PDB file of C-alpha atoms in Angstrom:
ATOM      1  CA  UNK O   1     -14.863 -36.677  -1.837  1.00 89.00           C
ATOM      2  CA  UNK O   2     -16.918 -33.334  -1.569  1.00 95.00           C
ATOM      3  CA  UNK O   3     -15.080 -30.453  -2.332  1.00 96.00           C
ATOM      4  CA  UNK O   4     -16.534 -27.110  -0.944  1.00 96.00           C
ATOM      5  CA  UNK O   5     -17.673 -24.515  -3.587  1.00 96.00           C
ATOM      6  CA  UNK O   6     -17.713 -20.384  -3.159  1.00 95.00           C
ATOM      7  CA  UNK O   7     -19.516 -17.441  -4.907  1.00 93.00           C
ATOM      8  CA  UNK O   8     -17.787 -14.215  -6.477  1.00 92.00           C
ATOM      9  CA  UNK O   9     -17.043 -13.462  -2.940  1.00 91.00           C
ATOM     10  CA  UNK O  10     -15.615 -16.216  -1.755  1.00 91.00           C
ATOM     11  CA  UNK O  11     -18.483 -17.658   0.399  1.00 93.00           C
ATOM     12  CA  UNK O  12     -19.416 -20.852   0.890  1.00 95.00           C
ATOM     13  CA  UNK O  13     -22.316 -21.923  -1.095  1.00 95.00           C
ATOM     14  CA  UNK O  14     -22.203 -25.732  -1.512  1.00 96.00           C
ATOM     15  CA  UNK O  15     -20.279 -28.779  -2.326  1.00 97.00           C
ATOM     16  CA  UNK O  16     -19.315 -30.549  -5.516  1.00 97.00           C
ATOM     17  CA  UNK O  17     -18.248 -34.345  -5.534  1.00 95.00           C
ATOM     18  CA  UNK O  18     -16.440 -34.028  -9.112  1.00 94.00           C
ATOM     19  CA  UNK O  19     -18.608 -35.822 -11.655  1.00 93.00           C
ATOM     20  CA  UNK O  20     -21.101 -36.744  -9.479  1.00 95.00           C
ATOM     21  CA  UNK O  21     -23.095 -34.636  -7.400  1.00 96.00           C
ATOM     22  CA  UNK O  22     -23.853 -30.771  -6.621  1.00 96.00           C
ATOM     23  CA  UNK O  23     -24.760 -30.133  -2.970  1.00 96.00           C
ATOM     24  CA  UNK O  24     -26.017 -27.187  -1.235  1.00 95.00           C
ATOM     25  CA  UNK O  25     -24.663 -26.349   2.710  1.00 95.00           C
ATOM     26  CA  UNK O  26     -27.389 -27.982   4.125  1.00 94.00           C
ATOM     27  CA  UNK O  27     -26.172 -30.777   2.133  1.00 95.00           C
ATOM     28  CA  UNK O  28     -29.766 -30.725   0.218  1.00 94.00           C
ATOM     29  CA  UNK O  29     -29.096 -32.850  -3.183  1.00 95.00           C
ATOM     30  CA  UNK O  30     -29.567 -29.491  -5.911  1.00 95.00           C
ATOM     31  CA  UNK O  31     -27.980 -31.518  -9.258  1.00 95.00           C
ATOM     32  CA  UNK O  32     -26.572 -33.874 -10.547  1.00 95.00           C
ATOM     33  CA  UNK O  33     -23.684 -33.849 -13.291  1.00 95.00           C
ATOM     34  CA  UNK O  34     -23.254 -35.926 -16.498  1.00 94.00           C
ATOM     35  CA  UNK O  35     -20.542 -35.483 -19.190  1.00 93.00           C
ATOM     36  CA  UNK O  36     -19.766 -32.492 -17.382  1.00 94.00           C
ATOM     37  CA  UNK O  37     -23.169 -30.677 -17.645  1.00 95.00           C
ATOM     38  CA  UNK O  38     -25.446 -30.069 -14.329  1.00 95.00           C
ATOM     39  CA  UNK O  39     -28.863 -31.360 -14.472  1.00 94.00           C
ATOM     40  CA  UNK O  40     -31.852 -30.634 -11.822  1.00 92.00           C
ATOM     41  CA  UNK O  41     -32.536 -33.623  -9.618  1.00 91.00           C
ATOM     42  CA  UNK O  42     -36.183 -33.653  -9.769  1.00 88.00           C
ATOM     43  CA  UNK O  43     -37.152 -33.371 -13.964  1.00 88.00           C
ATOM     44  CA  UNK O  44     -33.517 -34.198 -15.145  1.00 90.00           C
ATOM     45  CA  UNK O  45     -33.440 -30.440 -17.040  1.00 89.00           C
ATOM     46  CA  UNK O  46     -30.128 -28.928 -17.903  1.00 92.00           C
ATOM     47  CA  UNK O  47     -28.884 -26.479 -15.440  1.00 93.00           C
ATOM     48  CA  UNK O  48     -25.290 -25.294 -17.211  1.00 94.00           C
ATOM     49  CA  UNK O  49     -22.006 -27.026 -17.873  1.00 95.00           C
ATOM     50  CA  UNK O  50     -19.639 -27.759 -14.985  1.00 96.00           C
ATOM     51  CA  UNK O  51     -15.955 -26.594 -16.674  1.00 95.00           C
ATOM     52  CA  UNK O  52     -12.716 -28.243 -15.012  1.00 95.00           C
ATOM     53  CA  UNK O  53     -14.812 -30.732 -12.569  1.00 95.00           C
ATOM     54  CA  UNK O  54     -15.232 -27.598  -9.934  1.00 95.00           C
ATOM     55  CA  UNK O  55     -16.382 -24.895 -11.828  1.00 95.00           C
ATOM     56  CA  UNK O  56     -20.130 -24.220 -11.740  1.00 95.00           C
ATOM     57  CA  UNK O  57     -21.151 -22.135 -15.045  1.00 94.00           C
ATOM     58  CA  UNK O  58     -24.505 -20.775 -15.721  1.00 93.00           C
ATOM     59  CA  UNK O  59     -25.831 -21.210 -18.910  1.00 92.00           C
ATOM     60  CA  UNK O  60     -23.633 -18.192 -21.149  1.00 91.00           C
ATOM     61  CA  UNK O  61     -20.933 -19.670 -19.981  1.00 93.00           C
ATOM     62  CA  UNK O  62     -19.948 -17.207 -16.911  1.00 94.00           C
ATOM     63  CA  UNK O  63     -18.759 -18.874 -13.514  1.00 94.00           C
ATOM     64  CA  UNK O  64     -21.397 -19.064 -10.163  1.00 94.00           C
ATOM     65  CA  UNK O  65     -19.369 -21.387  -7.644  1.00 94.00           C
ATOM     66  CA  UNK O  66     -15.998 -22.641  -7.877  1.00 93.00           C
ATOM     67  CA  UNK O  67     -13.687 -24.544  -5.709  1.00 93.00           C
ATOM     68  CA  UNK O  68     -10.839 -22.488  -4.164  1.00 89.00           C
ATOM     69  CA  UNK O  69      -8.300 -24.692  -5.736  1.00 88.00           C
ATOM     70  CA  UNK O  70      -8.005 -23.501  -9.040  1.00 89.00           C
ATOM     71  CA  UNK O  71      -8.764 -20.260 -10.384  1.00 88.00           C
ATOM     72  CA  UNK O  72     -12.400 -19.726 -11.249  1.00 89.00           C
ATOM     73  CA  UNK O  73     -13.055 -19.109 -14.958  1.00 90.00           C
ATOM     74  CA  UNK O  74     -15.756 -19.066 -17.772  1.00 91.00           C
ATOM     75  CA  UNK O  75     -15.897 -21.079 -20.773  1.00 91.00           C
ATOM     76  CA  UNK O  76     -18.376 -20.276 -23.843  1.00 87.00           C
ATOM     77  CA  UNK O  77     -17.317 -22.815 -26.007  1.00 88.00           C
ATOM     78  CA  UNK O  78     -19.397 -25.985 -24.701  1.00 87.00           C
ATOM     79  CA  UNK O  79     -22.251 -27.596 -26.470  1.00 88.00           C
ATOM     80  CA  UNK O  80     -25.391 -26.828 -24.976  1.00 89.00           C
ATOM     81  CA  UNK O  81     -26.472 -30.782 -24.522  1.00 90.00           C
ATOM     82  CA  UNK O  82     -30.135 -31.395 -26.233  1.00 85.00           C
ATOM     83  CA  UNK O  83     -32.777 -33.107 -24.379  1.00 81.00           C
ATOM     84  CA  UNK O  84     -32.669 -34.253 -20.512  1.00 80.00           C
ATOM     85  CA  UNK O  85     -30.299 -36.486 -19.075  1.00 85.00           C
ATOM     86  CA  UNK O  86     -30.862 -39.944 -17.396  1.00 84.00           C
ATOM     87  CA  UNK O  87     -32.230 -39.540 -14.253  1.00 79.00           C
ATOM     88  CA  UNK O  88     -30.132 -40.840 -11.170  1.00 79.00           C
ATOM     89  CA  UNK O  89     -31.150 -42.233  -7.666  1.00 85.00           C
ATOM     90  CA  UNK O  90     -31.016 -39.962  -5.185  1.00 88.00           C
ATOM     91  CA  UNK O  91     -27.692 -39.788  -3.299  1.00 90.00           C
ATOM     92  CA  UNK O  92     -27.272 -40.531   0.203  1.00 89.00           C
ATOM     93  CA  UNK O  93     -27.093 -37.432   2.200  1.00 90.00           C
ATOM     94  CA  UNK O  94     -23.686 -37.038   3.273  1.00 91.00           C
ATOM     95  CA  UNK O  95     -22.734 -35.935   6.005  1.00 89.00           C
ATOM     96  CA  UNK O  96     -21.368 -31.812   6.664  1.00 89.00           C
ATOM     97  CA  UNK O  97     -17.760 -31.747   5.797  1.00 90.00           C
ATOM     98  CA  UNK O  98     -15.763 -29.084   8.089  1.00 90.00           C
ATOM     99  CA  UNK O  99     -16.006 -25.640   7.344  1.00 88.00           C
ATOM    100  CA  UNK O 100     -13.446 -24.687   4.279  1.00 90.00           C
ATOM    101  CA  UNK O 101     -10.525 -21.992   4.116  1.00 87.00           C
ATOM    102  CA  UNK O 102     -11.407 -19.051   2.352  1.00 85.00           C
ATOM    103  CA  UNK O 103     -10.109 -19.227  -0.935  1.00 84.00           C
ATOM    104  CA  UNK O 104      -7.294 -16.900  -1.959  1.00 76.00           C
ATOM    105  CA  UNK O 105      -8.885 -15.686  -5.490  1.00 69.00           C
ATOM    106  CA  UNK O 106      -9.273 -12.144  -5.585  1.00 66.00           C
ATOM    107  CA  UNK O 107      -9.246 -11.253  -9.685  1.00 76.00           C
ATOM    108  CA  UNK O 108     -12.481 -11.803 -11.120  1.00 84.00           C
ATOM    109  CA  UNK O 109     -12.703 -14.138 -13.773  1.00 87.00           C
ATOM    110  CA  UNK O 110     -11.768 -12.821 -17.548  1.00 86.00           C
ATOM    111  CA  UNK O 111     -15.421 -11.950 -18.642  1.00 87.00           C
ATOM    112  CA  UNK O 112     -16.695 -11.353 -15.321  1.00 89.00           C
ATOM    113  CA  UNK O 113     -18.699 -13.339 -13.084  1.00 90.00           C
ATOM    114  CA  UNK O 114     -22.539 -14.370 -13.443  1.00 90.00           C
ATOM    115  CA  UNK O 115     -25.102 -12.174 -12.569  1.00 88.00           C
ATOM    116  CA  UNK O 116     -27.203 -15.551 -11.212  1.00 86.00           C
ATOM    117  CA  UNK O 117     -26.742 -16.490  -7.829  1.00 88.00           C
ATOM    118  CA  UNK O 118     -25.718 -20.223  -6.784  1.00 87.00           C
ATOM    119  CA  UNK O 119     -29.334 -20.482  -5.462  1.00 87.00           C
ATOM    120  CA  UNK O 120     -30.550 -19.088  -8.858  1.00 88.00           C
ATOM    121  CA  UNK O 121     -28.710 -21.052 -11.195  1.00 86.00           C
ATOM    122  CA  UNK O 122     -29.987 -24.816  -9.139  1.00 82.00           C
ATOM    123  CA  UNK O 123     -33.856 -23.728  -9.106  1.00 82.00           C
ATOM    124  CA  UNK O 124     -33.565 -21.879 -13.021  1.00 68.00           C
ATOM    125  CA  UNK O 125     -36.458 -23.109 -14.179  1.00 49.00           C
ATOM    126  CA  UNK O 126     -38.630 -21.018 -17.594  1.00 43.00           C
ATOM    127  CA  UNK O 127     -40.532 -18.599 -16.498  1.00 37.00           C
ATOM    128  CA  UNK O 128     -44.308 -19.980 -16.228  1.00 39.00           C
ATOM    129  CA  UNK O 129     -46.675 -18.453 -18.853  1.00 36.00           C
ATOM    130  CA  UNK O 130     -50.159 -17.834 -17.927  1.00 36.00           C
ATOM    131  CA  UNK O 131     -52.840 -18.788 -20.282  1.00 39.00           C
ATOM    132  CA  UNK O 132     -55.977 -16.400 -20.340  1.00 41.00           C
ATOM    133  CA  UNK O 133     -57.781 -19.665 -19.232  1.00 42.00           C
ATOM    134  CA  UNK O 134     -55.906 -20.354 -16.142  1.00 41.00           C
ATOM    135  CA  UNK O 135     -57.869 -17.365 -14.917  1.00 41.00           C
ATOM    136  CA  UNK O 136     -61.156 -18.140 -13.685  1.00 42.00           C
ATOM    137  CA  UNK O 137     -64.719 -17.031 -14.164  1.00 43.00           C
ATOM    138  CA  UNK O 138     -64.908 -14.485 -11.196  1.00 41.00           C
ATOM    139  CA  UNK O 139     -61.276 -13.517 -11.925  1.00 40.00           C
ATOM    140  CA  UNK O 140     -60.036 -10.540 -14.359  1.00 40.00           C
ATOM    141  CA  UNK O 141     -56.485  -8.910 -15.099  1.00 38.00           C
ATOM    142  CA  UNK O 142     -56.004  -5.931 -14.735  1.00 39.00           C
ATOM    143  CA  UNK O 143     -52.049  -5.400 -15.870  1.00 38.00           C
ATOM    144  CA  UNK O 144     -51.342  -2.189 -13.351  1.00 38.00           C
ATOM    145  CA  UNK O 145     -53.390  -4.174 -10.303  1.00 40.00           C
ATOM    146  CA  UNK O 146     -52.400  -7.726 -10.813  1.00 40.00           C
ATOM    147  CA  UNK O 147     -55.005 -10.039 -10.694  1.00 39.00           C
ATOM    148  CA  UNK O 148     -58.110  -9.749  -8.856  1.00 41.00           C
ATOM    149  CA  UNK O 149     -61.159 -11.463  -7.980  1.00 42.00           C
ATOM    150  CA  UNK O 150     -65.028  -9.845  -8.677  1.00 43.00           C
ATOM    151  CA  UNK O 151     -64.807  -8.423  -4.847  1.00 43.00           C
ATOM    152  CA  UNK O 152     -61.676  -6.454  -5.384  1.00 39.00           C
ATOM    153  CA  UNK O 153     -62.128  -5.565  -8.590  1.00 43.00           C
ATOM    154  CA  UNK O 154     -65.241  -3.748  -7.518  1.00 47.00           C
ATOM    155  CA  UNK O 155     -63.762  -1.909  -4.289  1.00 43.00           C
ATOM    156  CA  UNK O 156     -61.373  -0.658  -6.677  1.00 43.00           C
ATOM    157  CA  UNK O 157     -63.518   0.539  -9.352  1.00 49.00           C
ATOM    158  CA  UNK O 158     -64.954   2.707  -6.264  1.00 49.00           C
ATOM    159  CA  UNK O 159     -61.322   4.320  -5.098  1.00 49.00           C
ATOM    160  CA  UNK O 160     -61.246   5.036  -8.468  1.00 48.00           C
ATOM    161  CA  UNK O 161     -64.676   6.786  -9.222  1.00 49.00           C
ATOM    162  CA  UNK O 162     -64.014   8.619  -5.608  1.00 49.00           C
ATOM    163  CA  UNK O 163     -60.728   9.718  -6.848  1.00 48.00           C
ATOM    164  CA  UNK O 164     -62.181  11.142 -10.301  1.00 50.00           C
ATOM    165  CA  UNK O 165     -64.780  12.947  -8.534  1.00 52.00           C
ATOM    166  CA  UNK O 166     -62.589  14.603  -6.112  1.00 51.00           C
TER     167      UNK O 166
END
């Protein structure tokens, strides 16, 4: 049975089948959940507990989505599991349930809500650091420009000289 879930303001942002599987409203497969932790579909990583069965949390403990039948609250006190879970077959796409009542909550949760959105907290993934060798041969960085190529590296060294002698 999907369940639908909302944000902080009580819009629809996806459905939960309790223990099972976290949809999006395009009913796009974003997680799975094991021993009540999310985990991304596509490299089994750990996305953040799921508290109650319909509680989404991110990964302090703070609540994202939750389903309008209970009344959406954080909990710090899980283990943060180690490693990645066992990865699961893909689900079969179900179809769009009806469009949900609003749900009455109105109090925001003791300790406040997340600042990551529902969209957030399904694609958090670590940053990506670049090594100085990712950056090829014709390539420089330049920290206040971004990176450039040779070309634009040079037209830029002109603004600049122009500038100066102005």
């Amino acid at each position: 049975m999907l369940c639908p879930l909302h944000n902080k303001d009580s819009q629809l942002v996806g459905w939960i089948s309790p223990t099972e599987n976290i949809f999006d409203t395009n009913m796009v497969w974003v997680a799975f959940i094991q021993n009540g932790h999310a985990w991304a579909p596509d490299d089994s990583t750990w996305i953040g507990p799921v508290y109650k069965e319909l509680i989404c949390l991110d990964q302090s403990g703070k609540p994202i989505a939750w389903h309008g039948s209970i009344r959406p609250e954080g909990n710090t006190l899980f283990v943060k599991p180690t490693g990645i879970a066992a990865r699961l077959a893909r689900p079969v796409r179900p179809c769009t349930p009806e469009r949900p009542v609003i749900p009455p909550w109105s109090i925001p949760p003791l300790g406040g809500w997340s600042e990551v959105s529902f969209v957030e907290w399904f694609e958090h993934r670590p940053p990506k650091i670049r090594k100085i060798t990712d950056i090829g041969p014709t390539q420089h960085e330049d920290t206040s420009r971004g990176l450039q190529n040779e070309d634009t590296s040079k037209a830029i060294q002109n603004e600049d000289t122009n500038k100066s002698t102005k």
